[in-house]
């Protein structure tokens, strides 16, 4: 077995005009495929550790040193992107009453949550991700990670994530990351976020 690039759960142009088809082709077919290929190349060197990337990245010290950074980068890249595709949809969705209440309790309101998430995505310097996670205390938390680091490595369960690498937005939004972040809120698949919250809390 090897890690396989998952198909998108919608057409490449399904998220237009918020996320353009050219970006989706490049992002999924080229960037994500490269993470898959490089993760497989690293895993092939150590068949004894298996291929459960979530387990491996939950305890990075357990990863053999010679492939550790390759798996953090490329295994993380695969997990993050596989999740990211599922976190978007052309359908109109909204948080469940339970998740909405948790967001209000944690951040004060949905608008304040959106502001916190937007700030995390805007201020992540260079390449990385903004996240809504369930932390070790079972509480919601907005955070960000560099490069392809996954919150799983910090003991946190990601339930919403936004790729803020330039490859995720530069074709359409050029240097204007804030417009891309705003657009993302129009395509979030809250049904998937609900499911992850229910499983992670
Ligand atoms: Fe990406």
mmCIF file with all atom_site columns, C-alpha atoms and ligand atoms in Angstrom:
data_model
loop_
_atom_site.group_PDB
_atom_site.id
_atom_site.type_symbol
_atom_site.label_atom_id
_atom_site.label_alt_id
_atom_site.label_comp_id
_atom_site.label_asym_id
_atom_site.label_entity_id
_atom_site.label_seq_id
_atom_site.pdbx_PDB_ins_code
_atom_site.Cartn_x
_atom_site.Cartn_y
_atom_site.Cartn_z
_atom_site.occupancy
_atom_site.B_iso_or_equiv
_atom_site.pdbx_formal_charge
_atom_site.auth_seq_id
_atom_site.auth_comp_id
_atom_site.auth_asym_id
_atom_site.auth_atom_id
_atom_site.pdbx_PDB_model_num
ATOM   1   C  CA  . UNK A 1 1   ? 0.000   0.000  0.000   1.00 0.00 ? 1   UNK A CA  1
ATOM   2   C  CA  . UNK A 1 2   ? 0.995   3.519  -0.471  1.00 0.00 ? 2   UNK A CA  1
ATOM   3   C  CA  . UNK A 1 3   ? -0.603  6.853  0.188   1.00 0.00 ? 3   UNK A CA  1
ATOM   4   C  CA  . UNK A 1 4   ? -2.864  7.847  -2.674  1.00 0.00 ? 4   UNK A CA  1
ATOM   5   C  CA  . UNK A 1 5   ? -3.959  11.314 -3.741  1.00 0.00 ? 5   UNK A CA  1
ATOM   6   C  CA  . UNK A 1 6   ? -7.672  11.558 -2.906  1.00 0.00 ? 6   UNK A CA  1
ATOM   7   C  CA  . UNK A 1 7   ? -10.049 12.852 -5.566  1.00 0.00 ? 7   UNK A CA  1
ATOM   8   C  CA  . UNK A 1 8   ? -11.650 16.215 -4.951  1.00 0.00 ? 8   UNK A CA  1
ATOM   9   C  CA  . UNK A 1 9   ? -15.184 15.795 -3.555  1.00 0.00 ? 9   UNK A CA  1
ATOM   10  C  CA  . UNK A 1 10  ? -16.468 18.316 -6.168  1.00 0.00 ? 10  UNK A CA  1
ATOM   11  C  CA  . UNK A 1 11  ? -15.550 19.580 -9.641  1.00 0.00 ? 11  UNK A CA  1
ATOM   12  C  CA  . UNK A 1 12  ? -12.437 21.721 -10.042 1.00 0.00 ? 12  UNK A CA  1
ATOM   13  C  CA  . UNK A 1 13  ? -14.561 24.743 -10.897 1.00 0.00 ? 13  UNK A CA  1
ATOM   14  C  CA  . UNK A 1 14  ? -17.200 24.100 -8.209  1.00 0.00 ? 14  UNK A CA  1
ATOM   15  C  CA  . UNK A 1 15  ? -15.848 26.738 -5.832  1.00 0.00 ? 15  UNK A CA  1
ATOM   16  C  CA  . UNK A 1 16  ? -15.787 29.544 -8.419  1.00 0.00 ? 16  UNK A CA  1
ATOM   17  C  CA  . UNK A 1 17  ? -15.694 32.480 -8.095  1.00 0.00 ? 17  UNK A CA  1
ATOM   18  C  CA  . UNK A 1 18  ? -14.170 32.170 -4.614  1.00 0.00 ? 18  UNK A CA  1
ATOM   19  C  CA  . UNK A 1 19  ? -11.505 29.615 -5.483  1.00 0.00 ? 19  UNK A CA  1
ATOM   20  C  CA  . UNK A 1 20  ? -10.737 29.386 -9.194  1.00 0.00 ? 20  UNK A CA  1
ATOM   21  C  CA  . UNK A 1 21  ? -10.416 26.185 -11.215 1.00 0.00 ? 21  UNK A CA  1
ATOM   22  C  CA  . UNK A 1 22  ? -6.826  26.875 -12.295 1.00 0.00 ? 22  UNK A CA  1
ATOM   23  C  CA  . UNK A 1 23  ? -5.755  27.168 -8.666  1.00 0.00 ? 23  UNK A CA  1
ATOM   24  C  CA  . UNK A 1 24  ? -7.606  23.964 -7.783  1.00 0.00 ? 24  UNK A CA  1
ATOM   25  C  CA  . UNK A 1 25  ? -5.905  22.060 -10.622 1.00 0.00 ? 25  UNK A CA  1
ATOM   26  C  CA  . UNK A 1 26  ? -2.439  23.259 -9.672  1.00 0.00 ? 26  UNK A CA  1
ATOM   27  C  CA  . UNK A 1 27  ? -3.031  22.913 -5.961  1.00 0.00 ? 27  UNK A CA  1
ATOM   28  C  CA  . UNK A 1 28  ? -4.567  19.441 -6.018  1.00 0.00 ? 28  UNK A CA  1
ATOM   29  C  CA  . UNK A 1 29  ? -2.944  17.814 -9.061  1.00 0.00 ? 29  UNK A CA  1
ATOM   30  C  CA  . UNK A 1 30  ? 0.559   19.241 -8.645  1.00 0.00 ? 30  UNK A CA  1
ATOM   31  C  CA  . UNK A 1 31  ? 1.213   20.440 -5.102  1.00 0.00 ? 31  UNK A CA  1
ATOM   32  C  CA  . UNK A 1 32  ? -0.770  17.797 -3.226  1.00 0.00 ? 32  UNK A CA  1
ATOM   33  C  CA  . UNK A 1 33  ? 0.482   15.052 -5.556  1.00 0.00 ? 33  UNK A CA  1
ATOM   34  C  CA  . UNK A 1 34  ? 4.060   16.090 -4.773  1.00 0.00 ? 34  UNK A CA  1
ATOM   35  C  CA  . UNK A 1 35  ? 3.445   15.786 -1.029  1.00 0.00 ? 35  UNK A CA  1
ATOM   36  C  CA  . UNK A 1 36  ? 1.988   12.313 -1.616  1.00 0.00 ? 36  UNK A CA  1
ATOM   37  C  CA  . UNK A 1 37  ? 4.953   11.229 -3.740  1.00 0.00 ? 37  UNK A CA  1
ATOM   38  C  CA  . UNK A 1 38  ? 7.513   12.542 -1.276  1.00 0.00 ? 38  UNK A CA  1
ATOM   39  C  CA  . UNK A 1 39  ? 5.704   11.048 1.720   1.00 0.00 ? 39  UNK A CA  1
ATOM   40  C  CA  . UNK A 1 40  ? 5.663   7.664  0.002   1.00 0.00 ? 40  UNK A CA  1
ATOM   41  C  CA  . UNK A 1 41  ? 9.369   7.940  -0.835  1.00 0.00 ? 41  UNK A CA  1
ATOM   42  C  CA  . UNK A 1 42  ? 10.129  8.592  2.850   1.00 0.00 ? 42  UNK A CA  1
ATOM   43  C  CA  . UNK A 1 43  ? 7.834   5.800  4.112   1.00 0.00 ? 43  UNK A CA  1
ATOM   44  C  CA  . UNK A 1 44  ? 9.413   3.296  1.722   1.00 0.00 ? 44  UNK A CA  1
ATOM   45  C  CA  . UNK A 1 45  ? 12.703  3.707  3.598   1.00 0.00 ? 45  UNK A CA  1
ATOM   46  C  CA  . UNK A 1 46  ? 11.084  2.511  6.821   1.00 0.00 ? 46  UNK A CA  1
ATOM   47  C  CA  . UNK A 1 47  ? 8.336   -0.024 6.099   1.00 0.00 ? 47  UNK A CA  1
ATOM   48  C  CA  . UNK A 1 48  ? 8.462   -1.074 9.772   1.00 0.00 ? 48  UNK A CA  1
ATOM   49  C  CA  . UNK A 1 49  ? 6.719   2.135  10.915  1.00 0.00 ? 49  UNK A CA  1
ATOM   50  C  CA  . UNK A 1 50  ? 3.596   1.639  8.807   1.00 0.00 ? 50  UNK A CA  1
ATOM   51  C  CA  . UNK A 1 51  ? 1.731   4.397  7.008   1.00 0.00 ? 51  UNK A CA  1
ATOM   52  C  CA  . UNK A 1 52  ? -0.630  5.865  9.590   1.00 0.00 ? 52  UNK A CA  1
ATOM   53  C  CA  . UNK A 1 53  ? 0.429   9.478  9.195   1.00 0.00 ? 53  UNK A CA  1
ATOM   54  C  CA  . UNK A 1 54  ? -1.883  10.786 11.923  1.00 0.00 ? 54  UNK A CA  1
ATOM   55  C  CA  . UNK A 1 55  ? -0.361  8.387  14.443  1.00 0.00 ? 55  UNK A CA  1
ATOM   56  C  CA  . UNK A 1 56  ? 3.183   9.087  13.275  1.00 0.00 ? 56  UNK A CA  1
ATOM   57  C  CA  . UNK A 1 57  ? 2.789   12.873 13.297  1.00 0.00 ? 57  UNK A CA  1
ATOM   58  C  CA  . UNK A 1 58  ? 1.097   12.790 16.699  1.00 0.00 ? 58  UNK A CA  1
ATOM   59  C  CA  . UNK A 1 59  ? 4.493   11.707 18.054  1.00 0.00 ? 59  UNK A CA  1
ATOM   60  C  CA  . UNK A 1 60  ? 7.159   13.058 15.718  1.00 0.00 ? 60  UNK A CA  1
ATOM   61  C  CA  . UNK A 1 61  ? 9.960   11.852 17.974  1.00 0.00 ? 61  UNK A CA  1
ATOM   62  C  CA  . UNK A 1 62  ? 8.855   8.308  17.145  1.00 0.00 ? 62  UNK A CA  1
ATOM   63  C  CA  . UNK A 1 63  ? 9.664   8.876  13.459  1.00 0.00 ? 63  UNK A CA  1
ATOM   64  C  CA  . UNK A 1 64  ? 13.124  7.640  12.411  1.00 0.00 ? 64  UNK A CA  1
ATOM   65  C  CA  . UNK A 1 65  ? 15.456  10.641 12.328  1.00 0.00 ? 65  UNK A CA  1
ATOM   66  C  CA  . UNK A 1 66  ? 16.490  10.221 8.703   1.00 0.00 ? 66  UNK A CA  1
ATOM   67  C  CA  . UNK A 1 67  ? 12.903  10.672 7.451   1.00 0.00 ? 67  UNK A CA  1
ATOM   68  C  CA  . UNK A 1 68  ? 11.475  12.776 10.287  1.00 0.00 ? 68  UNK A CA  1
ATOM   69  C  CA  . UNK A 1 69  ? 11.554  16.169 8.601   1.00 0.00 ? 69  UNK A CA  1
ATOM   70  C  CA  . UNK A 1 70  ? 10.479  14.677 5.259   1.00 0.00 ? 70  UNK A CA  1
ATOM   71  C  CA  . UNK A 1 71  ? 7.388   13.206 6.923   1.00 0.00 ? 71  UNK A CA  1
ATOM   72  C  CA  . UNK A 1 72  ? 6.639   16.387 8.879   1.00 0.00 ? 72  UNK A CA  1
ATOM   73  C  CA  . UNK A 1 73  ? 6.730   18.302 5.582   1.00 0.00 ? 73  UNK A CA  1
ATOM   74  C  CA  . UNK A 1 74  ? 5.177   15.824 3.181   1.00 0.00 ? 74  UNK A CA  1
ATOM   75  C  CA  . UNK A 1 75  ? 3.087   13.609 5.437   1.00 0.00 ? 75  UNK A CA  1
ATOM   76  C  CA  . UNK A 1 76  ? 1.795   16.791 7.021   1.00 0.00 ? 76  UNK A CA  1
ATOM   77  C  CA  . UNK A 1 77  ? 1.293   18.261 3.569   1.00 0.00 ? 77  UNK A CA  1
ATOM   78  C  CA  . UNK A 1 78  ? -0.805  15.261 2.572   1.00 0.00 ? 78  UNK A CA  1
ATOM   79  C  CA  . UNK A 1 79  ? -2.944  15.240 5.729   1.00 0.00 ? 79  UNK A CA  1
ATOM   80  C  CA  . UNK A 1 80  ? -3.489  18.995 5.673   1.00 0.00 ? 80  UNK A CA  1
ATOM   81  C  CA  . UNK A 1 81  ? -4.532  19.076 2.029   1.00 0.00 ? 81  UNK A CA  1
ATOM   82  C  CA  . UNK A 1 82  ? -6.714  15.958 2.212   1.00 0.00 ? 82  UNK A CA  1
ATOM   83  C  CA  . UNK A 1 83  ? -8.586  17.686 5.046   1.00 0.00 ? 83  UNK A CA  1
ATOM   84  C  CA  . UNK A 1 84  ? -8.648  21.070 3.308   1.00 0.00 ? 84  UNK A CA  1
ATOM   85  C  CA  . UNK A 1 85  ? -10.500 19.749 0.234   1.00 0.00 ? 85  UNK A CA  1
ATOM   86  C  CA  . UNK A 1 86  ? -13.198 18.284 2.443   1.00 0.00 ? 86  UNK A CA  1
ATOM   87  C  CA  . UNK A 1 87  ? -13.542 21.522 4.391   1.00 0.00 ? 87  UNK A CA  1
ATOM   88  C  CA  . UNK A 1 88  ? -14.861 23.328 1.320   1.00 0.00 ? 88  UNK A CA  1
ATOM   89  C  CA  . UNK A 1 89  ? -18.083 22.923 -0.622  1.00 0.00 ? 89  UNK A CA  1
ATOM   90  C  CA  . UNK A 1 90  ? -20.159 24.804 -3.175  1.00 0.00 ? 90  UNK A CA  1
ATOM   91  C  CA  . UNK A 1 91  ? -23.236 24.068 -1.017  1.00 0.00 ? 91  UNK A CA  1
ATOM   92  C  CA  . UNK A 1 92  ? -24.480 26.608 1.487   1.00 0.00 ? 92  UNK A CA  1
ATOM   93  C  CA  . UNK A 1 93  ? -23.904 25.247 4.968   1.00 0.00 ? 93  UNK A CA  1
ATOM   94  C  CA  . UNK A 1 94  ? -23.879 26.646 8.501   1.00 0.00 ? 94  UNK A CA  1
ATOM   95  C  CA  . UNK A 1 95  ? -22.481 25.499 11.844  1.00 0.00 ? 95  UNK A CA  1
ATOM   96  C  CA  . UNK A 1 96  ? -24.739 23.219 13.892  1.00 0.00 ? 96  UNK A CA  1
ATOM   97  C  CA  . UNK A 1 97  ? -26.473 24.748 16.906  1.00 0.00 ? 97  UNK A CA  1
ATOM   98  C  CA  . UNK A 1 98  ? -23.981 22.951 19.167  1.00 0.00 ? 98  UNK A CA  1
ATOM   99  C  CA  . UNK A 1 99  ? -20.910 24.220 17.315  1.00 0.00 ? 99  UNK A CA  1
ATOM   100 C  CA  . UNK A 1 100 ? -22.392 27.726 17.013  1.00 0.00 ? 100 UNK A CA  1
ATOM   101 C  CA  . UNK A 1 101 ? -22.924 27.768 20.787  1.00 0.00 ? 101 UNK A CA  1
ATOM   102 C  CA  . UNK A 1 102 ? -19.350 26.615 21.401  1.00 0.00 ? 102 UNK A CA  1
ATOM   103 C  CA  . UNK A 1 103 ? -18.033 29.316 19.054  1.00 0.00 ? 103 UNK A CA  1
ATOM   104 C  CA  . UNK A 1 104 ? -20.095 31.966 20.858  1.00 0.00 ? 104 UNK A CA  1
ATOM   105 C  CA  . UNK A 1 105 ? -18.958 30.712 24.269  1.00 0.00 ? 105 UNK A CA  1
ATOM   106 C  CA  . UNK A 1 106 ? -15.300 30.708 23.248  1.00 0.00 ? 106 UNK A CA  1
ATOM   107 C  CA  . UNK A 1 107 ? -14.977 33.802 21.078  1.00 0.00 ? 107 UNK A CA  1
ATOM   108 C  CA  . UNK A 1 108 ? -18.027 35.890 22.025  1.00 0.00 ? 108 UNK A CA  1
ATOM   109 C  CA  . UNK A 1 109 ? -19.727 35.684 18.633  1.00 0.00 ? 109 UNK A CA  1
ATOM   110 C  CA  . UNK A 1 110 ? -19.280 34.181 15.181  1.00 0.00 ? 110 UNK A CA  1
ATOM   111 C  CA  . UNK A 1 111 ? -17.954 37.540 13.960  1.00 0.00 ? 111 UNK A CA  1
ATOM   112 C  CA  . UNK A 1 112 ? -15.297 37.567 16.673  1.00 0.00 ? 112 UNK A CA  1
ATOM   113 C  CA  . UNK A 1 113 ? -14.321 34.003 15.781  1.00 0.00 ? 113 UNK A CA  1
ATOM   114 C  CA  . UNK A 1 114 ? -14.038 35.025 12.123  1.00 0.00 ? 114 UNK A CA  1
ATOM   115 C  CA  . UNK A 1 115 ? -11.885 38.010 13.104  1.00 0.00 ? 115 UNK A CA  1
ATOM   116 C  CA  . UNK A 1 116 ? -9.580  35.792 15.186  1.00 0.00 ? 116 UNK A CA  1
ATOM   117 C  CA  . UNK A 1 117 ? -9.267  33.195 12.420  1.00 0.00 ? 117 UNK A CA  1
ATOM   118 C  CA  . UNK A 1 118 ? -8.653  35.928 9.843   1.00 0.00 ? 118 UNK A CA  1
ATOM   119 C  CA  . UNK A 1 119 ? -5.962  37.474 12.039  1.00 0.00 ? 119 UNK A CA  1
ATOM   120 C  CA  . UNK A 1 120 ? -4.256  34.091 12.438  1.00 0.00 ? 120 UNK A CA  1
ATOM   121 C  CA  . UNK A 1 121 ? -4.354  33.539 8.670   1.00 0.00 ? 121 UNK A CA  1
ATOM   122 C  CA  . UNK A 1 122 ? -3.200  37.071 7.856   1.00 0.00 ? 122 UNK A CA  1
ATOM   123 C  CA  . UNK A 1 123 ? -0.337  37.234 10.320  1.00 0.00 ? 123 UNK A CA  1
ATOM   124 C  CA  . UNK A 1 124 ? 1.117   33.774 9.687   1.00 0.00 ? 124 UNK A CA  1
ATOM   125 C  CA  . UNK A 1 125 ? 4.408   34.987 8.164   1.00 0.00 ? 125 UNK A CA  1
ATOM   126 C  CA  . UNK A 1 126 ? 5.478   33.151 5.034   1.00 0.00 ? 126 UNK A CA  1
ATOM   127 C  CA  . UNK A 1 127 ? 3.891   29.753 4.390   1.00 0.00 ? 127 UNK A CA  1
ATOM   128 C  CA  . UNK A 1 128 ? 1.555   27.916 6.712   1.00 0.00 ? 128 UNK A CA  1
ATOM   129 C  CA  . UNK A 1 129 ? -1.993  27.300 7.848   1.00 0.00 ? 129 UNK A CA  1
ATOM   130 C  CA  . UNK A 1 130 ? -4.616  28.906 10.053  1.00 0.00 ? 130 UNK A CA  1
ATOM   131 C  CA  . UNK A 1 131 ? -6.667  26.530 12.169  1.00 0.00 ? 131 UNK A CA  1
ATOM   132 C  CA  . UNK A 1 132 ? -9.677  26.101 14.371  1.00 0.00 ? 132 UNK A CA  1
ATOM   133 C  CA  . UNK A 1 133 ? -8.806  23.208 16.645  1.00 0.00 ? 133 UNK A CA  1
ATOM   134 C  CA  . UNK A 1 134 ? -10.099 21.316 19.642  1.00 0.00 ? 134 UNK A CA  1
ATOM   135 C  CA  . UNK A 1 135 ? -7.252  21.618 22.124  1.00 0.00 ? 135 UNK A CA  1
ATOM   136 C  CA  . UNK A 1 136 ? -6.139  19.190 24.831  1.00 0.00 ? 136 UNK A CA  1
ATOM   137 C  CA  . UNK A 1 137 ? -8.729  20.634 27.231  1.00 0.00 ? 137 UNK A CA  1
ATOM   138 C  CA  . UNK A 1 138 ? -11.491 19.912 24.729  1.00 0.00 ? 138 UNK A CA  1
ATOM   139 C  CA  . UNK A 1 139 ? -11.952 23.613 23.994  1.00 0.00 ? 139 UNK A CA  1
ATOM   140 C  CA  . UNK A 1 140 ? -12.028 25.470 20.700  1.00 0.00 ? 140 UNK A CA  1
ATOM   141 C  CA  . UNK A 1 141 ? -8.909  27.466 19.861  1.00 0.00 ? 141 UNK A CA  1
ATOM   142 C  CA  . UNK A 1 142 ? -7.698  29.464 16.867  1.00 0.00 ? 142 UNK A CA  1
ATOM   143 C  CA  . UNK A 1 143 ? -4.071  28.880 16.011  1.00 0.00 ? 143 UNK A CA  1
ATOM   144 C  CA  . UNK A 1 144 ? -1.675  28.732 13.096  1.00 0.00 ? 144 UNK A CA  1
ATOM   145 C  CA  . UNK A 1 145 ? 1.245   26.570 12.046  1.00 0.00 ? 145 UNK A CA  1
ATOM   146 C  CA  . UNK A 1 146 ? 4.264   27.139 9.826   1.00 0.00 ? 146 UNK A CA  1
ATOM   147 C  CA  . UNK A 1 147 ? 4.945   25.250 6.612   1.00 0.00 ? 147 UNK A CA  1
ATOM   148 C  CA  . UNK A 1 148 ? 3.047   21.914 6.626   1.00 0.00 ? 148 UNK A CA  1
ATOM   149 C  CA  . UNK A 1 149 ? 3.172   21.401 10.389  1.00 0.00 ? 149 UNK A CA  1
ATOM   150 C  CA  . UNK A 1 150 ? -0.083  19.864 11.612  1.00 0.00 ? 150 UNK A CA  1
ATOM   151 C  CA  . UNK A 1 151 ? -1.772  20.749 14.919  1.00 0.00 ? 151 UNK A CA  1
ATOM   152 C  CA  . UNK A 1 152 ? -1.933  16.985 15.499  1.00 0.00 ? 152 UNK A CA  1
ATOM   153 C  CA  . UNK A 1 153 ? 1.767   17.195 16.423  1.00 0.00 ? 153 UNK A CA  1
ATOM   154 C  CA  . UNK A 1 154 ? 0.786   19.592 19.244  1.00 0.00 ? 154 UNK A CA  1
ATOM   155 C  CA  . UNK A 1 155 ? -1.928  17.264 20.538  1.00 0.00 ? 155 UNK A CA  1
ATOM   156 C  CA  . UNK A 1 156 ? -4.686  19.351 18.943  1.00 0.00 ? 156 UNK A CA  1
ATOM   157 C  CA  . UNK A 1 157 ? -7.463  18.160 16.653  1.00 0.00 ? 157 UNK A CA  1
ATOM   158 C  CA  . UNK A 1 158 ? -7.938  20.362 13.581  1.00 0.00 ? 158 UNK A CA  1
ATOM   159 C  CA  . UNK A 1 159 ? -11.590 20.931 12.647  1.00 0.00 ? 159 UNK A CA  1
ATOM   160 C  CA  . UNK A 1 160 ? -11.135 23.839 10.212  1.00 0.00 ? 160 UNK A CA  1
ATOM   161 C  CA  . UNK A 1 161 ? -7.988  24.793 8.329   1.00 0.00 ? 161 UNK A CA  1
ATOM   162 C  CA  . UNK A 1 162 ? -6.985  27.325 5.728   1.00 0.00 ? 162 UNK A CA  1
ATOM   163 C  CA  . UNK A 1 163 ? -3.930  26.951 3.545   1.00 0.00 ? 163 UNK A CA  1
ATOM   164 C  CA  . UNK A 1 164 ? -2.181  30.328 3.362   1.00 0.00 ? 164 UNK A CA  1
ATOM   165 C  CA  . UNK A 1 165 ? 0.760   29.239 1.224   1.00 0.00 ? 165 UNK A CA  1
ATOM   166 C  CA  . UNK A 1 166 ? 1.015   31.533 -1.796  1.00 0.00 ? 166 UNK A CA  1
ATOM   167 C  CA  . UNK A 1 167 ? 0.297   28.513 -4.040  1.00 0.00 ? 167 UNK A CA  1
ATOM   168 C  CA  . UNK A 1 168 ? -3.212  28.466 -2.542  1.00 0.00 ? 168 UNK A CA  1
ATOM   169 C  CA  . UNK A 1 169 ? -4.161  31.948 -3.725  1.00 0.00 ? 169 UNK A CA  1
ATOM   170 C  CA  . UNK A 1 170 ? -1.563  33.673 -5.887  1.00 0.00 ? 170 UNK A CA  1
ATOM   171 C  CA  . UNK A 1 171 ? -3.116  32.793 -9.283  1.00 0.00 ? 171 UNK A CA  1
ATOM   172 C  CA  . UNK A 1 172 ? -6.346  34.640 -8.486  1.00 0.00 ? 172 UNK A CA  1
ATOM   173 C  CA  . UNK A 1 173 ? -5.626  36.905 -5.536  1.00 0.00 ? 173 UNK A CA  1
ATOM   174 C  CA  . UNK A 1 174 ? -1.957  37.745 -6.267  1.00 0.00 ? 174 UNK A CA  1
ATOM   175 C  CA  . UNK A 1 175 ? -0.470  39.274 -3.134  1.00 0.00 ? 175 UNK A CA  1
ATOM   176 C  CA  . UNK A 1 176 ? -3.800  40.081 -1.484  1.00 0.00 ? 176 UNK A CA  1
ATOM   177 C  CA  . UNK A 1 177 ? -4.083  37.272 1.053   1.00 0.00 ? 177 UNK A CA  1
ATOM   178 C  CA  . UNK A 1 178 ? -6.893  38.996 3.016   1.00 0.00 ? 178 UNK A CA  1
ATOM   179 C  CA  . UNK A 1 179 ? -9.273  38.791 0.019   1.00 0.00 ? 179 UNK A CA  1
ATOM   180 C  CA  . UNK A 1 180 ? -8.598  35.058 -0.262  1.00 0.00 ? 180 UNK A CA  1
ATOM   181 C  CA  . UNK A 1 181 ? -9.260  34.573 3.463   1.00 0.00 ? 181 UNK A CA  1
ATOM   182 C  CA  . UNK A 1 182 ? -12.560 36.437 3.137   1.00 0.00 ? 182 UNK A CA  1
ATOM   183 C  CA  . UNK A 1 183 ? -13.539 34.330 0.111   1.00 0.00 ? 183 UNK A CA  1
ATOM   184 C  CA  . UNK A 1 184 ? -12.802 31.126 2.027   1.00 0.00 ? 184 UNK A CA  1
ATOM   185 C  CA  . UNK A 1 185 ? -15.625 31.906 4.437   1.00 0.00 ? 185 UNK A CA  1
ATOM   186 C  CA  . UNK A 1 186 ? -18.070 31.634 1.511   1.00 0.00 ? 186 UNK A CA  1
ATOM   187 C  CA  . UNK A 1 187 ? -17.084 28.029 0.755   1.00 0.00 ? 187 UNK A CA  1
ATOM   188 C  CA  . UNK A 1 188 ? -16.557 26.476 4.192   1.00 0.00 ? 188 UNK A CA  1
ATOM   189 C  CA  . UNK A 1 189 ? -18.222 23.085 4.556   1.00 0.00 ? 189 UNK A CA  1
ATOM   190 C  CA  . UNK A 1 190 ? -19.682 23.525 8.033   1.00 0.00 ? 190 UNK A CA  1
ATOM   191 C  CA  . UNK A 1 191 ? -21.184 20.035 7.872   1.00 0.00 ? 191 UNK A CA  1
ATOM   192 C  CA  . UNK A 1 192 ? -17.641 18.643 7.818   1.00 0.00 ? 192 UNK A CA  1
ATOM   193 C  CA  . UNK A 1 193 ? -16.515 21.011 10.587  1.00 0.00 ? 193 UNK A CA  1
ATOM   194 C  CA  . UNK A 1 194 ? -19.499 19.863 12.690  1.00 0.00 ? 194 UNK A CA  1
ATOM   195 C  CA  . UNK A 1 195 ? -18.548 16.230 12.130  1.00 0.00 ? 195 UNK A CA  1
ATOM   196 C  CA  . UNK A 1 196 ? -14.938 16.858 13.165  1.00 0.00 ? 196 UNK A CA  1
ATOM   197 C  CA  . UNK A 1 197 ? -16.035 18.869 16.196  1.00 0.00 ? 197 UNK A CA  1
ATOM   198 C  CA  . UNK A 1 198 ? -18.385 16.117 17.335  1.00 0.00 ? 198 UNK A CA  1
ATOM   199 C  CA  . UNK A 1 199 ? -15.603 13.556 16.994  1.00 0.00 ? 199 UNK A CA  1
ATOM   200 C  CA  . UNK A 1 200 ? -12.904 15.749 18.539  1.00 0.00 ? 200 UNK A CA  1
ATOM   201 C  CA  . UNK A 1 201 ? -14.471 17.441 21.544  1.00 0.00 ? 201 UNK A CA  1
HETATM 202 FE FE1 . LIG B 2 .   ? -1.406  23.966 -0.335  1.00 0.00 ? 1   LIG B FE1 1
#
